[in-house]
């Protein structure tokens, strides 16, 4: 029974056996909460100052553009320098951005342009941080524990996504915006302490100078490795067609008639499902047909979103559908990251993970636009259902066009170097 339970529940072996990974993960537990606090505090502050939803949309754009501009270059940088030192630099820079937000909030009515400027710089630093952090994980754990480490990262992210916004709202009420930003600023002490504690992560072997040629080399590798390219395409398929989060307000207010509380529950349901999925992810390390697992997870996502659009008579059932979708997305992320990390040499891992950053960042935004446009032309329910159906159909198309993904088998051998 104990062995059976261990195979079902989250595998914490990387936390117990891999010292450097334990440090990095623990620092991110604290810092992830802080990041989520600022994630809700900043748009809240912009809206309070402007009273304009367009200003919030502009803020989102200011946070997206640096990632689109800098992610690929950041990946080439992550392959050329010590990733630990690079992460220390980005975390120190992000802590500085949080400190500036504290000082601006203390003025009472800071210039909105200053908030946008800080958001732009912070997003640019995050564009460097994300591929460096992702590409560091395979250096901290052996290959056989990589799927479990990625599942632990997912648990960490989902826990922060659930607790962080709620904590941020409470802090804004109790200590105001300066106090909320200050908590985020202090959370970087945890991540910086963790980075000081782990061993250096210099490049392995020959180093390619960061720049356009290095970026092109990473793009050529991703295009040539059809299983990796297919994993990017299948995620874009899921996010563009099956990501109706932009419709949650209208669905909560006009369809389910549950008000702001219902909107909050809808926004939290996918994260809750992903969190529960991560708790029961002990079996992921035994999955070898990773490609089929990715396709199956995305198909479940699409079916759950379709069902969500159909069950408008029952709000609890709709929340269940969103939770199932969130769990499916979490498993898809684990399998996709495992495939990409194991199939990419360490010398290229930063660049390939920067492509992954572009995909997971731009996909949901494009999905928000697609859902909003279709809803404007038809109805919100039709937009959700049609998007879910197209997502499922897209799984079939990707499976046919990328047989390398469909037939991909992951063997937890030593990582490519």
Short mmCIF file of N, CA and C in Angstrom, two decimals, residues 44-52:
data_model
loop_
_atom_site.label_atom_id
_atom_site.label_comp_id
_atom_site.label_asym_id
_atom_site.label_seq_id
_atom_site.Cartn_x
_atom_site.Cartn_y
_atom_site.Cartn_z
N UNK A 44 -4.13 47.17 -9.79
CA UNK A 44 -5.06 47.83 -8.86
C UNK A 44 -4.68 49.30 -8.69
N UNK A 45 -3.40 49.55 -8.48
CA UNK A 45 -2.95 50.93 -8.30
C UNK A 45 -3.19 51.76 -9.56
N UNK A 46 -2.91 51.17 -10.72
CA UNK A 46 -3.12 51.89 -11.98
C UNK A 46 -4.59 52.25 -12.15
N UNK A 47 -5.47 51.31 -11.80
CA UNK A 47 -6.91 51.59 -11.95
C UNK A 47 -7.37 52.66 -10.96
N UNK A 48 -6.86 52.61 -9.73
CA UNK A 48 -7.22 53.62 -8.73
C UNK A 48 -6.79 55.01 -9.20
N UNK A 49 -5.63 55.09 -9.82
CA UNK A 49 -5.11 56.39 -10.26
C UNK A 49 -5.80 56.91 -11.51
N UNK A 50 -6.24 56.00 -12.39
CA UNK A 50 -6.77 56.43 -13.69
C UNK A 50 -8.26 56.21 -13.84
N UNK A 51 -8.82 55.20 -13.13
CA UNK A 51 -10.22 54.84 -13.33
C UNK A 51 -10.49 54.29 -14.71
N UNK A 52 -9.46 53.81 -15.39
CA UNK A 52 -9.59 53.37 -16.78
C UNK A 52 -9.15 51.92 -16.95
#
